Amino acid sequence: MSELQVAAVGGAAVRAGLWFLAFTEVVVGAWALLAPAGFYSGFPAPGHPWVAMLPPYNEHLVRDVGALSLALTVALVGAALRPERRLTVVVLLAFLTATVPHAVFHSLHLHGFPTVDAVAQTIGFVLQVGVGVAVLVGVSRRRVAH
């Protein structure tokens, strides 16, 4: 078997990680694309408007973030359904390329956030980045059948 025809590299943990990341992206993506004002004023939950705490509102940018999150969802679902090494690595690198700077920005702009929101947001980003890195490491360490 050539390296281009590598059998699935994903065990249950790899697939679960990819599905988890896809879920997080589809929730954000669908909401931001389909209801940008509601996303801006209500994400992640009523009474906790994290996006609105970093004004101003811009419908174009919120919809773009939604569309890009849905594009990542498509790639993550594709990797979960067919977790071949190269595909999965590329998808995870794309995910981390988007998520790490996003997490860093938000981590540096917590002024004005209630403590519970700052902690919850930080935990969410740590979880997303952590799962992405863990799945990437798991895929990278699996043996390739030849």
Coordinates of C-alpha atoms in Angstrom, one line a residue:
M1 CA 0.0 0.0 0.0
S2 CA 1.5 3.4 -1.0
E3 CA 1.6 6.3 1.4
L4 CA -1.2 7.9 -0.6
Q5 CA -3.4 5.0 0.0
V6 CA -2.9 4.7 3.7
A7 CA -5.7 3.0 5.5
A8 CA -7.5 5.0 8.1
V9 CA -5.3 6.3 10.9
G10 CA -8.2 7.1 13.2
G11 CA -9.0 5.0 16.1
A12 CA -12.0 5.8 18.2
A13 CA -10.2 8.7 20.0
V14 CA -9.1 10.4 16.8
R15 CA -12.6 10.2 15.3
A16 CA -14.2 11.4 18.5
G17 CA -11.9 14.3 18.6
L18 CA -12.6 15.3 15.0
W19 CA -16.4 15.0 15.6
F20 CA -16.1 17.1 18.8
L21 CA -14.2 19.8 16.9
A22 CA -16.7 19.7 14.0
F23 CA -19.6 20.1 16.5
T24 CA -18.0 23.2 18.0
E25 CA -17.5 24.7 14.6
V26 CA -20.9 23.9 13.2
V27 CA -22.6 25.5 16.3
V28 CA -20.7 28.7 15.9
G29 CA -20.7 28.7 12.1
A30 CA -24.4 28.1 11.6
W31 CA -25.4 30.6 14.2
A32 CA -23.1 33.3 13.0
L33 CA -23.9 32.9 9.3
L34 CA -27.7 32.5 9.7
A35 CA -28.4 34.9 12.5
P36 CA -25.4 37.3 12.8
A37 CA -27.1 39.9 15.1
G38 CA -28.4 37.1 17.4
F39 CA -24.9 35.6 17.5
Y40 CA -23.3 38.9 18.2
S41 CA -25.7 39.7 21.1
G42 CA -26.3 36.2 22.4
F43 CA -23.2 34.0 22.0
P44 CA -22.6 31.7 23.9
A45 CA -25.8 32.0 26.0
P46 CA -28.4 34.5 27.2
G47 CA -26.8 36.9 29.7
H48 CA -23.3 36.0 28.5
P49 CA -22.8 38.1 25.3
W50 CA -19.1 37.4 24.7
V51 CA -19.0 38.8 21.2
A52 CA -20.9 41.9 22.1
M53 CA -18.3 42.6 24.7
L54 CA -15.8 43.3 21.9
P55 CA -17.7 45.9 19.8
P56 CA -18.6 47.2 17.3
Y57 CA -21.0 44.9 15.5
N58 CA -20.3 44.2 11.9
E59 CA -22.7 41.9 10.1
H60 CA -20.3 41.2 7.2
L61 CA -17.5 40.1 9.5
V62 CA -19.8 38.0 11.7
R63 CA -21.2 36.2 8.6
D64 CA -17.7 35.7 7.3
V65 CA -16.6 34.1 10.6
G66 CA -19.7 31.9 10.3
A67 CA -18.9 30.8 6.8
L68 CA -15.3 30.1 7.6
S69 CA -16.4 28.0 10.7
L70 CA -18.7 26.0 8.4
A71 CA -15.9 25.5 6.0
L72 CA -13.8 24.1 8.8
T73 CA -16.8 21.9 9.8
V74 CA -16.8 20.4 6.3
A75 CA -13.1 19.6 6.5
L76 CA -13.4 18.2 10.0
V77 CA -16.3 16.0 9.1
G78 CA -14.5 14.8 6.0
A79 CA -11.5 13.8 8.1
A80 CA -13.7 12.1 10.7
L81 CA -15.4 10.1 8.0
R82 CA -12.2 9.2 6.2
P83 CA -9.4 9.8 8.7
E84 CA -6.4 9.2 6.4
R85 CA -3.1 10.5 7.8
R86 CA -2.4 13.3 5.3
L87 CA -6.0 14.5 5.1
T88 CA -6.4 14.5 8.9
V89 CA -3.1 16.3 9.5
V90 CA -3.9 19.0 6.9
V91 CA -7.4 19.5 8.4
L92 CA -6.1 19.7 11.9
L93 CA -3.3 22.2 10.9
A94 CA -6.0 24.4 9.2
F95 CA -8.1 24.2 12.3
L96 CA -5.3 25.1 14.6
T97 CA -4.1 27.9 12.3
A98 CA -7.5 29.5 12.7
T99 CA -8.1 28.6 16.4
V100 CA -4.8 29.4 18.0
P101 CA -4.7 33.1 17.0
H102 CA -8.4 33.4 17.8
A103 CA -7.8 32.0 21.3
V104 CA -4.7 34.2 21.8
F105 CA -6.7 37.3 20.8
H106 CA -9.5 36.5 23.2
S107 CA -7.1 35.6 26.0
L108 CA -5.6 39.1 25.7
H109 CA -8.9 40.9 25.6
L110 CA -10.7 39.8 28.7
H111 CA -11.0 43.2 30.4
G112 CA -14.6 44.0 31.1
F113 CA -15.6 40.3 31.2
P114 CA -17.2 39.0 34.4
T115 CA -14.9 36.5 36.0
V116 CA -17.2 33.5 35.2
D117 CA -17.2 34.5 31.5
A118 CA -13.5 35.0 31.3
V119 CA -12.9 31.6 32.9
A120 CA -15.5 29.8 30.8
Q121 CA -14.2 31.3 27.6
T122 CA -10.6 30.5 28.4
I123 CA -11.6 26.9 29.3
G124 CA -13.5 26.6 26.0
F125 CA -10.4 27.7 24.0
V126 CA -8.1 25.5 26.0
L127 CA -10.4 22.6 25.3
Q128 CA -10.6 23.3 21.6
V129 CA -6.9 23.8 21.1
G130 CA -6.1 20.9 23.4
V131 CA -8.3 18.4 21.5
G132 CA -6.9 19.7 18.2
V133 CA -3.3 19.2 19.3
A134 CA -4.0 15.8 21.0
V135 CA -5.7 14.5 17.8
L136 CA -2.8 15.8 15.7
V137 CA -0.3 14.1 17.9
G138 CA -2.3 10.9 17.9
V139 CA -2.5 10.9 14.1
S140 CA 1.2 11.7 13.8
R141 CA 2.3 8.9 16.1
R142 CA 0.2 6.1 14.4
R143 CA 2.2 3.7 12.2
V144 CA 1.6 3.9 8.5
A145 CA 0.9 0.5 6.9
H146 CA 2.8 -0.1 3.6

